[in-house]
PDB file of C-alpha atoms in Angstrom:
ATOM      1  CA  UNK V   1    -139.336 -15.416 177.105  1.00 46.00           C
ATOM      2  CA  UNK V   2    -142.315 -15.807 179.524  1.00 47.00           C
ATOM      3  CA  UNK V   3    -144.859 -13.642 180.720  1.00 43.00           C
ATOM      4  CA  UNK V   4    -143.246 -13.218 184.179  1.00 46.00           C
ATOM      5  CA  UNK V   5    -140.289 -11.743 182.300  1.00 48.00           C
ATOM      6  CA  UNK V   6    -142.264  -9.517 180.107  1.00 47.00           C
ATOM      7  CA  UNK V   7    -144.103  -7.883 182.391  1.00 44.00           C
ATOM      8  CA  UNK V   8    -140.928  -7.586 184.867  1.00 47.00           C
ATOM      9  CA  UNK V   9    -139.278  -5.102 182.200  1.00 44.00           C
ATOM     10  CA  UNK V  10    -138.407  -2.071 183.567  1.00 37.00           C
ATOM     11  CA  UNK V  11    -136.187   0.765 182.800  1.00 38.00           C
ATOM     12  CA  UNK V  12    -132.709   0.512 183.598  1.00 38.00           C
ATOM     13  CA  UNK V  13    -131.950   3.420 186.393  1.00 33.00           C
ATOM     14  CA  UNK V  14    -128.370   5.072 186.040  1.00 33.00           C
ATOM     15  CA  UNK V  15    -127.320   6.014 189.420  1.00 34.00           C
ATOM     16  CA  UNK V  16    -124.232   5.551 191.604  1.00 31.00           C
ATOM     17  CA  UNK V  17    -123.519   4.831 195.316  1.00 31.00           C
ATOM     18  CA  UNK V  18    -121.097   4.200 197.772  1.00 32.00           C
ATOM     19  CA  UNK V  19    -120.272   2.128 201.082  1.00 34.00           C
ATOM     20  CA  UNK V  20    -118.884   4.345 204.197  1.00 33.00           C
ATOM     21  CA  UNK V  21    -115.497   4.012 204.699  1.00 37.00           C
ATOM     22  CA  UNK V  22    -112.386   5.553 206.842  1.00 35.00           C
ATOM     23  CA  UNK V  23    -108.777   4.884 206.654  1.00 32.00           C
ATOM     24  CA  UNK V  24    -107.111   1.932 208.856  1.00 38.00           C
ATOM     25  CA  UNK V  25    -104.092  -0.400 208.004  1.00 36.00           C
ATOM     26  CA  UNK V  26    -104.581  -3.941 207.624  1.00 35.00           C
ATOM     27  CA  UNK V  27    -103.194  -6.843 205.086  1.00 40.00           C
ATOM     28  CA  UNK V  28    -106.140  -8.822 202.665  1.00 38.00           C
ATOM     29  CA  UNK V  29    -106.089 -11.797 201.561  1.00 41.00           C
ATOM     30  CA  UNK V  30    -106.322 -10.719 198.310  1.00 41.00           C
ATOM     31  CA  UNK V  31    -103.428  -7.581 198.215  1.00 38.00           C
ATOM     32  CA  UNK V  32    -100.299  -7.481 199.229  1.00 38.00           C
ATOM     33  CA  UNK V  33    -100.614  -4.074 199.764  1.00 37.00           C
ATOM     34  CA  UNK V  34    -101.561  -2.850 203.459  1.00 38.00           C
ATOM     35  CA  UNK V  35    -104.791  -1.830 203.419  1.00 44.00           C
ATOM     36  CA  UNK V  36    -106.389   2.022 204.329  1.00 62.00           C
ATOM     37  CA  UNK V  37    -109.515   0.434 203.541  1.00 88.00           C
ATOM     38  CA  UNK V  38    -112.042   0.269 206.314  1.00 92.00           C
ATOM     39  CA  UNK V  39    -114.637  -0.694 203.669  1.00 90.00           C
ATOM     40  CA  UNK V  40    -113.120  -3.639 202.801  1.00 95.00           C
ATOM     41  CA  UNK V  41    -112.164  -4.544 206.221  1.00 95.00           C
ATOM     42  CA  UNK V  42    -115.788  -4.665 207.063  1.00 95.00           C
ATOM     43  CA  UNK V  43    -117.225  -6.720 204.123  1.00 96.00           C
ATOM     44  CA  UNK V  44    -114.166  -9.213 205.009  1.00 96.00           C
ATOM     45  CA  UNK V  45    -115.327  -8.844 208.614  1.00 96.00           C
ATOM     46  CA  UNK V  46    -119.165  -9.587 207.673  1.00 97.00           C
ATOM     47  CA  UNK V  47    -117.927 -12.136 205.289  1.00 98.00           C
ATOM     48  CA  UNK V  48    -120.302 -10.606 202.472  1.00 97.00           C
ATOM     49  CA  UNK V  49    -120.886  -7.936 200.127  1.00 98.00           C
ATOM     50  CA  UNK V  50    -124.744  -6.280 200.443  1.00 97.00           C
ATOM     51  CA  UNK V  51    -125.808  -5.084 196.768  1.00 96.00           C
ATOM     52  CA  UNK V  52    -128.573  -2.975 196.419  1.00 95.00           C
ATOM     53  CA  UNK V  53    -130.493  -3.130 193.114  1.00 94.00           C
ATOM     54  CA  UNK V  54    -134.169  -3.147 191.787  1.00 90.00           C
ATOM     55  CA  UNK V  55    -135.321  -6.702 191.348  1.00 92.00           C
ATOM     56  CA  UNK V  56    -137.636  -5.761 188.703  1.00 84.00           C
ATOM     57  CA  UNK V  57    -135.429  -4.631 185.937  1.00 82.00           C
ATOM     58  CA  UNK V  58    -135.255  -7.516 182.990  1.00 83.00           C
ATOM     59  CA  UNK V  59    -132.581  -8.584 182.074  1.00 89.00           C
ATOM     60  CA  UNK V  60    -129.997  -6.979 184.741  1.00 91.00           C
ATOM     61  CA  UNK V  61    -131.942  -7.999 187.753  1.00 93.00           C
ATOM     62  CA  UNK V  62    -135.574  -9.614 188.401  1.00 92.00           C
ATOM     63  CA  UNK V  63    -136.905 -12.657 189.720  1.00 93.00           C
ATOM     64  CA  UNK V  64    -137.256 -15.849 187.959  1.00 92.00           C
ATOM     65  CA  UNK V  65    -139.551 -17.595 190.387  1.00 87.00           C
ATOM     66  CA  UNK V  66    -141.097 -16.165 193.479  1.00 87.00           C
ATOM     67  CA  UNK V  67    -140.687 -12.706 193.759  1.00 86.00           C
ATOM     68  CA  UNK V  68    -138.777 -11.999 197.408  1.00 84.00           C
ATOM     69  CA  UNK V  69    -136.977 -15.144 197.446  1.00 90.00           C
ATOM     70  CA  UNK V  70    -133.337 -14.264 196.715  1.00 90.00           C
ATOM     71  CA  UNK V  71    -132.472 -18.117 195.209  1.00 91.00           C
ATOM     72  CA  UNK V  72    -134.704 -16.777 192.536  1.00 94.00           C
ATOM     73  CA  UNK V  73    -132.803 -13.343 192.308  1.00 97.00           C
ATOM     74  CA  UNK V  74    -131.294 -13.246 188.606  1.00 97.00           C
ATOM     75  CA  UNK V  75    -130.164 -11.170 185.793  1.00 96.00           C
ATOM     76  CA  UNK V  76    -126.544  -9.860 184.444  1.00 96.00           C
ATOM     77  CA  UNK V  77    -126.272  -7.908 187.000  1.00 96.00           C
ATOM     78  CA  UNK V  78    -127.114  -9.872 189.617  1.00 97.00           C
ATOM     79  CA  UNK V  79    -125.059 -12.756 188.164  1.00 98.00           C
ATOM     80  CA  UNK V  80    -121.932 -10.474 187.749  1.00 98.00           C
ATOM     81  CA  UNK V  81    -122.312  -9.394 191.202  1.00 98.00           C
ATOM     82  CA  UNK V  82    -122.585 -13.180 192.305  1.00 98.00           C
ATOM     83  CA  UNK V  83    -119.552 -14.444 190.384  1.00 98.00           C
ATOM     84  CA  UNK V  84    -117.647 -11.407 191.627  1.00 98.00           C
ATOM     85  CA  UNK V  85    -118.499 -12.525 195.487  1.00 98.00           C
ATOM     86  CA  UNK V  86    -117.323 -16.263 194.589  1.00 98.00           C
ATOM     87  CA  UNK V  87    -114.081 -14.834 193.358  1.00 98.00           C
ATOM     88  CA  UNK V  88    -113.780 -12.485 196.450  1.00 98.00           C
ATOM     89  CA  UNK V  89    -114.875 -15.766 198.453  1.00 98.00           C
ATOM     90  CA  UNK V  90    -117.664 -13.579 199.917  1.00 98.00           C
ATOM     91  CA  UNK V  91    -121.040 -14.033 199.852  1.00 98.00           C
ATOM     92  CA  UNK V  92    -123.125 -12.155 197.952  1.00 98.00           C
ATOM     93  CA  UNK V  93    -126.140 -10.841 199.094  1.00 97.00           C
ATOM     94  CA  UNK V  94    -128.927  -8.436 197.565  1.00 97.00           C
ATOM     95  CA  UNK V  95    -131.022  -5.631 199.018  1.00 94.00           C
ATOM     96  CA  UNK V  96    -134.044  -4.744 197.021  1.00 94.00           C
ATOM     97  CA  UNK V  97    -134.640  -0.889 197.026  1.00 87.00           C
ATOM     98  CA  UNK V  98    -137.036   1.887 194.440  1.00 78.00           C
ATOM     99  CA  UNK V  99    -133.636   2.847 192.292  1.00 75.00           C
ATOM    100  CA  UNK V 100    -134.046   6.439 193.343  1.00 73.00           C
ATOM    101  CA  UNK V 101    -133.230   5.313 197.098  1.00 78.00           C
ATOM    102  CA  UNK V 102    -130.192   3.589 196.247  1.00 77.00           C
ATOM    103  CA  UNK V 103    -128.328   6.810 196.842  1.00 72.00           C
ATOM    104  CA  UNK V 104    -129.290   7.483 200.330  1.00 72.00           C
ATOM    105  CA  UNK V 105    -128.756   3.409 201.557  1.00 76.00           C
ATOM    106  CA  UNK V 106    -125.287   3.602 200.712  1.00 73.00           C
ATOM    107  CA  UNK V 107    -124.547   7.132 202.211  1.00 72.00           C
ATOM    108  CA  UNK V 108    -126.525   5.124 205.425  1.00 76.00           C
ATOM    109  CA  UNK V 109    -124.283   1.866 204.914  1.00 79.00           C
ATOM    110  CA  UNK V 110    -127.410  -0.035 204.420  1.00 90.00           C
ATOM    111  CA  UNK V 111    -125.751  -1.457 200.903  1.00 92.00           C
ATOM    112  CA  UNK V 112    -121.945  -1.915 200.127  1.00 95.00           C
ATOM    113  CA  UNK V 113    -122.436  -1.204 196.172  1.00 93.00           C
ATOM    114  CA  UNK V 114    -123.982  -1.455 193.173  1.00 88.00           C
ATOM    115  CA  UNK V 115    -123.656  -1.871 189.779  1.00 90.00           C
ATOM    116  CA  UNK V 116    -124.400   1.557 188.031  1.00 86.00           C
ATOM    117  CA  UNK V 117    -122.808   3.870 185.563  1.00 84.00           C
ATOM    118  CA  UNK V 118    -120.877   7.809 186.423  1.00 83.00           C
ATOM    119  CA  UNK V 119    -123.209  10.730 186.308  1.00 73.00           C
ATOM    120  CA  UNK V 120    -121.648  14.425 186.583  1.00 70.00           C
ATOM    121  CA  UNK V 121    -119.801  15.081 189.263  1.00 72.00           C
ATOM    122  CA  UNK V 122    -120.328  11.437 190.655  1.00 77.00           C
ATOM    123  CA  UNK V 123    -116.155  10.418 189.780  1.00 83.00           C
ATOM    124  CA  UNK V 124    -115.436  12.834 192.194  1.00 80.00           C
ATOM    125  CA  UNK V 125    -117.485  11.276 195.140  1.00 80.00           C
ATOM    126  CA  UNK V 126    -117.712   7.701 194.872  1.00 84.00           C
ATOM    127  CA  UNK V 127    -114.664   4.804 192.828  1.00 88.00           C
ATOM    128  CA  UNK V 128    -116.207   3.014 189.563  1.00 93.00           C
ATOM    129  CA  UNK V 129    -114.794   0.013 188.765  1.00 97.00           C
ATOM    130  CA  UNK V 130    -113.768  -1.235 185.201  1.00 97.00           C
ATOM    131  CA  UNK V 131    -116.751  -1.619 182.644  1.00 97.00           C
ATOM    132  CA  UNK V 132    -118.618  -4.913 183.208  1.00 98.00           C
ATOM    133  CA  UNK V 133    -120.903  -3.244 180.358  1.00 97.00           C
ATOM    134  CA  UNK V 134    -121.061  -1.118 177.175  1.00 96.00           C
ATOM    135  CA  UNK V 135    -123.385   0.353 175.606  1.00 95.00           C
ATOM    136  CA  UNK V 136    -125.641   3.972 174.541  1.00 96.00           C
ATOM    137  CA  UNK V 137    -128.602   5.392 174.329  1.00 96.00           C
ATOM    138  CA  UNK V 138    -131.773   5.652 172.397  1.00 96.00           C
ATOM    139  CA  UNK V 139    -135.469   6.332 172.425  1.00 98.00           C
ATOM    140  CA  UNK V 140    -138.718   4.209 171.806  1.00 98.00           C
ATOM    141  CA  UNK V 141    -141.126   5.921 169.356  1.00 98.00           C
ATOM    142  CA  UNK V 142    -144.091   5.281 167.920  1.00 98.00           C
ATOM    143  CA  UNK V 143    -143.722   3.915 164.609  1.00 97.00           C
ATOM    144  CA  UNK V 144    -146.064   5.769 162.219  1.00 96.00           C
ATOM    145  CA  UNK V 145    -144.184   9.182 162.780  1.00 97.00           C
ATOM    146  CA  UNK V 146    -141.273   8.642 165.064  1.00 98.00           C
ATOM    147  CA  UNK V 147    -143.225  10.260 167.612  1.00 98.00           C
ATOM    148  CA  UNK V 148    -142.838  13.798 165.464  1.00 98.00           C
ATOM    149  CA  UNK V 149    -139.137  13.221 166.520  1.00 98.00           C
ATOM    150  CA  UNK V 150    -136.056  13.396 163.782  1.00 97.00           C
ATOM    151  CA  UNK V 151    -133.254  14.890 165.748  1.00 97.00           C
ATOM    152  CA  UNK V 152    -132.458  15.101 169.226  1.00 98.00           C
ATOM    153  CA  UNK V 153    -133.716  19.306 169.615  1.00 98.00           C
ATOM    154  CA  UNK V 154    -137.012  17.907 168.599  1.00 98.00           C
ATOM    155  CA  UNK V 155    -137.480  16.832 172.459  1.00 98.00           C
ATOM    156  CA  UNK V 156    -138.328  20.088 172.340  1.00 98.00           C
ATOM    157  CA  UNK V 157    -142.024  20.566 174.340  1.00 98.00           C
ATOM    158  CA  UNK V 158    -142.442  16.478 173.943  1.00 98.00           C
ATOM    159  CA  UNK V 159    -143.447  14.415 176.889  1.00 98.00           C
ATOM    160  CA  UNK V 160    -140.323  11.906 178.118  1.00 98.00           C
ATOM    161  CA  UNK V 161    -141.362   8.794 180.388  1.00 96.00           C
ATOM    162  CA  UNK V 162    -138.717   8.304 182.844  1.00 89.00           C
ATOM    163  CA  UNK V 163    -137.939   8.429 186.443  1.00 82.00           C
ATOM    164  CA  UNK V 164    -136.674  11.511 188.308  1.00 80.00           C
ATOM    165  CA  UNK V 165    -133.281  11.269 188.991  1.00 77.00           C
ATOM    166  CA  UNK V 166    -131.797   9.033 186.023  1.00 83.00           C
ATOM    167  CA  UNK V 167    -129.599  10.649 183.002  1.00 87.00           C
ATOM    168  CA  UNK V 168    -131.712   9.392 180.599  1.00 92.00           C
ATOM    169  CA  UNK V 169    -134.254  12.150 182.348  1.00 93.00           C
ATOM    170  CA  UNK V 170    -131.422  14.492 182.525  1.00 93.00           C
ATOM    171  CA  UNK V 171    -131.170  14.329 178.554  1.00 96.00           C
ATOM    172  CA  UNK V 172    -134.688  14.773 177.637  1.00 97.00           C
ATOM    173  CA  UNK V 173    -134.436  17.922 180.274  1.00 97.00           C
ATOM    174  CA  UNK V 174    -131.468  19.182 178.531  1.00 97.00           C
ATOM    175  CA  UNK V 175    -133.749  19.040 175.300  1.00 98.00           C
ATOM    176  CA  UNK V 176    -136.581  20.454 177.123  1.00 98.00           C
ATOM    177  CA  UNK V 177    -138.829  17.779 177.245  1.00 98.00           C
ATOM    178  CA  UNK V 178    -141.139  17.291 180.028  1.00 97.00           C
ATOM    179  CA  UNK V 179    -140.129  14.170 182.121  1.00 96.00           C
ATOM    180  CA  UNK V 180    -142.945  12.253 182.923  1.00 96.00           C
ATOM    181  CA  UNK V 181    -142.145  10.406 185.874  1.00 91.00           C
ATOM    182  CA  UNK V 182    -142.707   6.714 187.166  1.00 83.00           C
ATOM    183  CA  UNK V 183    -142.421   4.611 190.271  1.00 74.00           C
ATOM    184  CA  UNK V 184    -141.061   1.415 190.547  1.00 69.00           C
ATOM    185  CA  UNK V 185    -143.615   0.281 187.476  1.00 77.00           C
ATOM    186  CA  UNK V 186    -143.103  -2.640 184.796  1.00 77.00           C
ATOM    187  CA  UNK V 187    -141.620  -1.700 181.121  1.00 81.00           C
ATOM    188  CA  UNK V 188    -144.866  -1.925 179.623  1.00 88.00           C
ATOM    189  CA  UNK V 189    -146.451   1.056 181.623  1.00 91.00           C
ATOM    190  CA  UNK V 190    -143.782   3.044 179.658  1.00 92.00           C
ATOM    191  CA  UNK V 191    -144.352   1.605 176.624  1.00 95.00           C
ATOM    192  CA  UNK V 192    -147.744   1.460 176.017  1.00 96.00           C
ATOM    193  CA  UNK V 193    -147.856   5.208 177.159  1.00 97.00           C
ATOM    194  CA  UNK V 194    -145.768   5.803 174.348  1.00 98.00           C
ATOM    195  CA  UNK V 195    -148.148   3.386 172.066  1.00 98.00           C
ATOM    196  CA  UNK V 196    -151.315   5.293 173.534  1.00 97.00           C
ATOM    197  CA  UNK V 197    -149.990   8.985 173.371  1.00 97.00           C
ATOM    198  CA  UNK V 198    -150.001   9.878 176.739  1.00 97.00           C
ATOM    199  CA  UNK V 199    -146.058  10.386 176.375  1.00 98.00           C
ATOM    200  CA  UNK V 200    -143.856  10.663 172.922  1.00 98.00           C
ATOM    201  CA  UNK V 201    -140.513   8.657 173.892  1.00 98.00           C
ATOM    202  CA  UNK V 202    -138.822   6.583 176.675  1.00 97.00           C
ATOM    203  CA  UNK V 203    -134.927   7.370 176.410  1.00 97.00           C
ATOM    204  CA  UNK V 204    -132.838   4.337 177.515  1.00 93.00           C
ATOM    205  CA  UNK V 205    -130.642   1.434 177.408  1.00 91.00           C
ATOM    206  CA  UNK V 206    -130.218   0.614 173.830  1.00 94.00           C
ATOM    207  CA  UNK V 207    -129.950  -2.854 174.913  1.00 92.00           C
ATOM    208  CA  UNK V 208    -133.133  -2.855 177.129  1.00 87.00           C
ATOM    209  CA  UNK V 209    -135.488  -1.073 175.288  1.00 91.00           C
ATOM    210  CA  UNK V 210    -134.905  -3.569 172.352  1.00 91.00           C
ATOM    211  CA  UNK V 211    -135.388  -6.469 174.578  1.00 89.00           C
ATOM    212  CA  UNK V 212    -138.688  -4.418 175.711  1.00 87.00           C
ATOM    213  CA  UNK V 213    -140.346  -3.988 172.985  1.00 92.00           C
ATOM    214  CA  UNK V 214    -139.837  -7.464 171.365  1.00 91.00           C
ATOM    215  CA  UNK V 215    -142.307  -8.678 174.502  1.00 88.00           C
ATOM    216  CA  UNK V 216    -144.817  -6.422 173.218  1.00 94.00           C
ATOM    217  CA  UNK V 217    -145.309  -7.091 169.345  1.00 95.00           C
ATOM    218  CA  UNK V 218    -148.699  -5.264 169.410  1.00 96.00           C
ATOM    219  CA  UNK V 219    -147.904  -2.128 170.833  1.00 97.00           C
ATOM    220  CA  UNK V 220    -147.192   0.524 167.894  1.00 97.00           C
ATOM    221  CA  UNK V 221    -143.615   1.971 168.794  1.00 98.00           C
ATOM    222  CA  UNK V 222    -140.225   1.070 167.968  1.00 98.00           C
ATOM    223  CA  UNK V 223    -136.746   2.321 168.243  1.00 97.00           C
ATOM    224  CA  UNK V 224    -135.635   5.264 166.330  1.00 98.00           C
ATOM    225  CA  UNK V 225    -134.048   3.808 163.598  1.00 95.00           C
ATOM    226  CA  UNK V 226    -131.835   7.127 163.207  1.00 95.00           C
ATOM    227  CA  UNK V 227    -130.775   8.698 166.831  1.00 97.00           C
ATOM    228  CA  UNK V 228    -127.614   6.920 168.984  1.00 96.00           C
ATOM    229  CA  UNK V 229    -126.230   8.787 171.618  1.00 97.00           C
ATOM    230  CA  UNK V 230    -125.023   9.203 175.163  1.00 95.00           C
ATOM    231  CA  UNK V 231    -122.528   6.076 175.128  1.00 94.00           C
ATOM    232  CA  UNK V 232    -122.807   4.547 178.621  1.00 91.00           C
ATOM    233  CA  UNK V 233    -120.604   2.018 180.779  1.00 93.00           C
ATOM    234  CA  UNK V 234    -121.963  -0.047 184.019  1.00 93.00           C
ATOM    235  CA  UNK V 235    -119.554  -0.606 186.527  1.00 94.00           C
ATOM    236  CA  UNK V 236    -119.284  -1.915 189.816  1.00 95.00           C
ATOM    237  CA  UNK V 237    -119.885   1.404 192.011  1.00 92.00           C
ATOM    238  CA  UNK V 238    -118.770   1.826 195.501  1.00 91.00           C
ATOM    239  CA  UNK V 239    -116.942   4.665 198.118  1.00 89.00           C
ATOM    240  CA  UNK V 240    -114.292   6.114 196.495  1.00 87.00           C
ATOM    241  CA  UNK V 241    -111.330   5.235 199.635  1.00 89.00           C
ATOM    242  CA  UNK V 242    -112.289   2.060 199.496  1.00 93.00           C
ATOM    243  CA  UNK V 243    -108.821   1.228 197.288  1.00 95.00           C
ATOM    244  CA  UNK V 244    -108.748  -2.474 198.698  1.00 97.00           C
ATOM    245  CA  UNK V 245    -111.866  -3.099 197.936  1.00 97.00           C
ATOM    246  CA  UNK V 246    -111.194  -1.530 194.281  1.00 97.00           C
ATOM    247  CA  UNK V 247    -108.363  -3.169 193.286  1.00 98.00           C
ATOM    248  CA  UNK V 248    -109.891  -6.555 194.552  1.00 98.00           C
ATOM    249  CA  UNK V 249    -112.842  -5.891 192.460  1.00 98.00           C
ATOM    250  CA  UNK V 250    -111.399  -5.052 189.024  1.00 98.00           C
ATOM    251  CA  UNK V 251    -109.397  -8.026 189.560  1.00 98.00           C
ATOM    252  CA  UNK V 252    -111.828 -10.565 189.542  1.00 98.00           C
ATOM    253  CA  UNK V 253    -113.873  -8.330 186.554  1.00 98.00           C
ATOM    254  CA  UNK V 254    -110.259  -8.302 184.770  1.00 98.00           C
ATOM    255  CA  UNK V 255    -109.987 -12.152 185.249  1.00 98.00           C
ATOM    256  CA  UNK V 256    -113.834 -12.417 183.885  1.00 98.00           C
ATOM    257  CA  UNK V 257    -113.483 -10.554 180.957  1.00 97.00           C
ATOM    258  CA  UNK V 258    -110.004 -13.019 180.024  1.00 97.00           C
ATOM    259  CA  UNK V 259    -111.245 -16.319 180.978  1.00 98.00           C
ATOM    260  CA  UNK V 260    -114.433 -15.638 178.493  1.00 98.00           C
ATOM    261  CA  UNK V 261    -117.450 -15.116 182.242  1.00 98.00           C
ATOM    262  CA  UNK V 262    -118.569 -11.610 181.133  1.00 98.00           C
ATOM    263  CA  UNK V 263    -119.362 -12.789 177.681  1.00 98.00           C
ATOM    264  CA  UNK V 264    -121.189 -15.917 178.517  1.00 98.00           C
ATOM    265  CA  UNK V 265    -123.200 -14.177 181.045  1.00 98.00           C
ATOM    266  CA  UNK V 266    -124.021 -11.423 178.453  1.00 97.00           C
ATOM    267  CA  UNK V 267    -124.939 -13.512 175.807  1.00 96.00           C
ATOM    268  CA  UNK V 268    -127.141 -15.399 178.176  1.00 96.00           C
ATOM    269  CA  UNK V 269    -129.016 -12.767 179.132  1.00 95.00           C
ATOM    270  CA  UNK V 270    -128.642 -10.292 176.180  1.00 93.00           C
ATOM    271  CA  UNK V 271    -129.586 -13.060 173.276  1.00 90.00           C
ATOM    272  CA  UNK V 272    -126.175 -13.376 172.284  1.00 93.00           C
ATOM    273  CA  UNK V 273    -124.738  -9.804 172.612  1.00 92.00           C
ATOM    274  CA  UNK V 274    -121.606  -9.199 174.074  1.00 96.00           C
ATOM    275  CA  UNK V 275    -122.373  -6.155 176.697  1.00 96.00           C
ATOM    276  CA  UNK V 276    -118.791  -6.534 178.049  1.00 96.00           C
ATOM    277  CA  UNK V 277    -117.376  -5.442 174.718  1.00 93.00           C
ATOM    278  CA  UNK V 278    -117.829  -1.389 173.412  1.00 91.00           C
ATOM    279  CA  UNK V 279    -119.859  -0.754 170.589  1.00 87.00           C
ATOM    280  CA  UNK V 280    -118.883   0.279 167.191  1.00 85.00           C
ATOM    281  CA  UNK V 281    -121.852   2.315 166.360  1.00 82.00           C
ATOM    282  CA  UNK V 282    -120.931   6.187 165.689  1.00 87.00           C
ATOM    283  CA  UNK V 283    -123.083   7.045 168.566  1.00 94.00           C
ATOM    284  CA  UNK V 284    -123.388  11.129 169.231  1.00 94.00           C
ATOM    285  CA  UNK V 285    -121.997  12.801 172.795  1.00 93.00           C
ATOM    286  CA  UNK V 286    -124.094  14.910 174.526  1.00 94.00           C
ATOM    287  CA  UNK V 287    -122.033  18.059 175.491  1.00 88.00           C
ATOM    288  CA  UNK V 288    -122.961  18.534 179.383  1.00 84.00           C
ATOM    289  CA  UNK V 289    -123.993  14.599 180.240  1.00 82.00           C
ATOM    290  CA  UNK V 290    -122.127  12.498 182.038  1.00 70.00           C
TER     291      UNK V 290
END
């Protein structure tokens, strides 16, 4: 993996959206049910779907080339969202926002979706499609003394790097950490605060935080060897009356995850795993986390 990738690493942001949508009849081309779906009348209208993500998270979605240029736009996510679009026979295209924003541009209607996993409350505002990825949660430590950390209440007065409004925030809260937040920053900000002491842990993506710390062999941390938890799905995220749009949707993910595309994208850009399938792992729930 290059240095572009490495130092595009970034933690993945849990959040959910929506597209604006009322209620009108029409038939789809792909239903045969009338549609009340004034979301999906539009994207068929504007002949694309508008995604917003980060661009600088590796390996869901970053740029492989020049940074801007949307040809060079890449990652699971972005390549799940792409094949989606070509099964839709839509176009696919991607607006890059700071993942605590993505909230507000879809209650605007500047983005159609996203792909994101449910927080509290969130099933009751905004339709989640099926799983296009499994996985939990963990923490990076540092490696001499697990970062003085052996169960989960020993968050306890710790300092968390994170971002403000992600779950993996909300669960070092709930533990009574102190979140240390972060902009839009590369991985290895929050890693090497970890290495340096400046914070104790970075709770996330089991999946991500491995990939991050193999790019940075030198740093002292690692992942707690012990402490699974908070299993988490990402799913294609969008208004919840947008039915049409829905059922289109989990079609084309059904058809992915049959004809063999979700696992050949994952292993792609997961070094072989297979995201699209749920872990085994006895992995601990978090009473009060979505």
């Amino acid at each position: 993996m290059n240095k572009l990738k490495s130092l595009l690493i970034l933690s993945v942001i849990i959040t959910v959206l929506s597209a604006c949508g009322n209620a009108d009849e029409t038939d789809t081309s792909n239903s045969e049910v009338a549609s009340t779906d004034e979301v999906w009348e539009e994207v068929q209208e504007a002949g694309e779907i508008v995604v917003g993500t980060a661009g600088t998270l590796f390996p869901a979605s970053f740029y492989d080339g020049e940074e801007g240029n949307q040809n060079h736009l890449t990652g699971y996510d972005v390549e799940v969202a792409r094949e989606i679009g070509d099964r839709l026979d839509l176009e696919v295209n991607f607006e890059i926002m700071n993942f605590d924003a993505m909230l507000s541009a879809v209650d605007t209607g500047r983005v159609d979706v996203i792909l994101a996993g449910p927080r509290e409350g969130s099933e009751d505002s905004f339709g989640f499609s099926e799983p296009v990825k499994y996985s939990y949660s963990t923490m990076v430590v540092r490696s001499d003394d697990h970062s003085g950390i052996e169960t989960l209440e020993d968050l306890e007065g710790k300092d968390a790097g994170g971002a403000a409004t992600t779950v993996y925030s909300d669960i070092a809260r709930k533990f009574n950490a102190e979140v240390v937040t972060y902009g839009n920053a590369p991985n290895e900000a929050y890693l090497r605060d970890v290495h340096n002491g400046r914070t104790d842990l970075v709770i996330n993506d089991y999946y991500l935080q491995r990939l991050g710390i193999s790019e940075f062999p030198d740093l002292d941390i690692e992942l707690h060897p012990d402490l699974k938890f908070h299993p988490t799905t990402n799913n294609v995220v969008m208004d919840k009356e947008a039915d049409v749009f829905m059922e289109n949707v989990n079609e084309a993910i059904n058809d992915m995850k049959e004809d063999g595309t979700l696992s050949e994208l994952s292993g792609e850009f997961f070094h072989g795993d297979d995201v699209s399938q749920e872990p085994e792992e006895d992995i601990i729930e978090i009473e009060g986390i979505e």
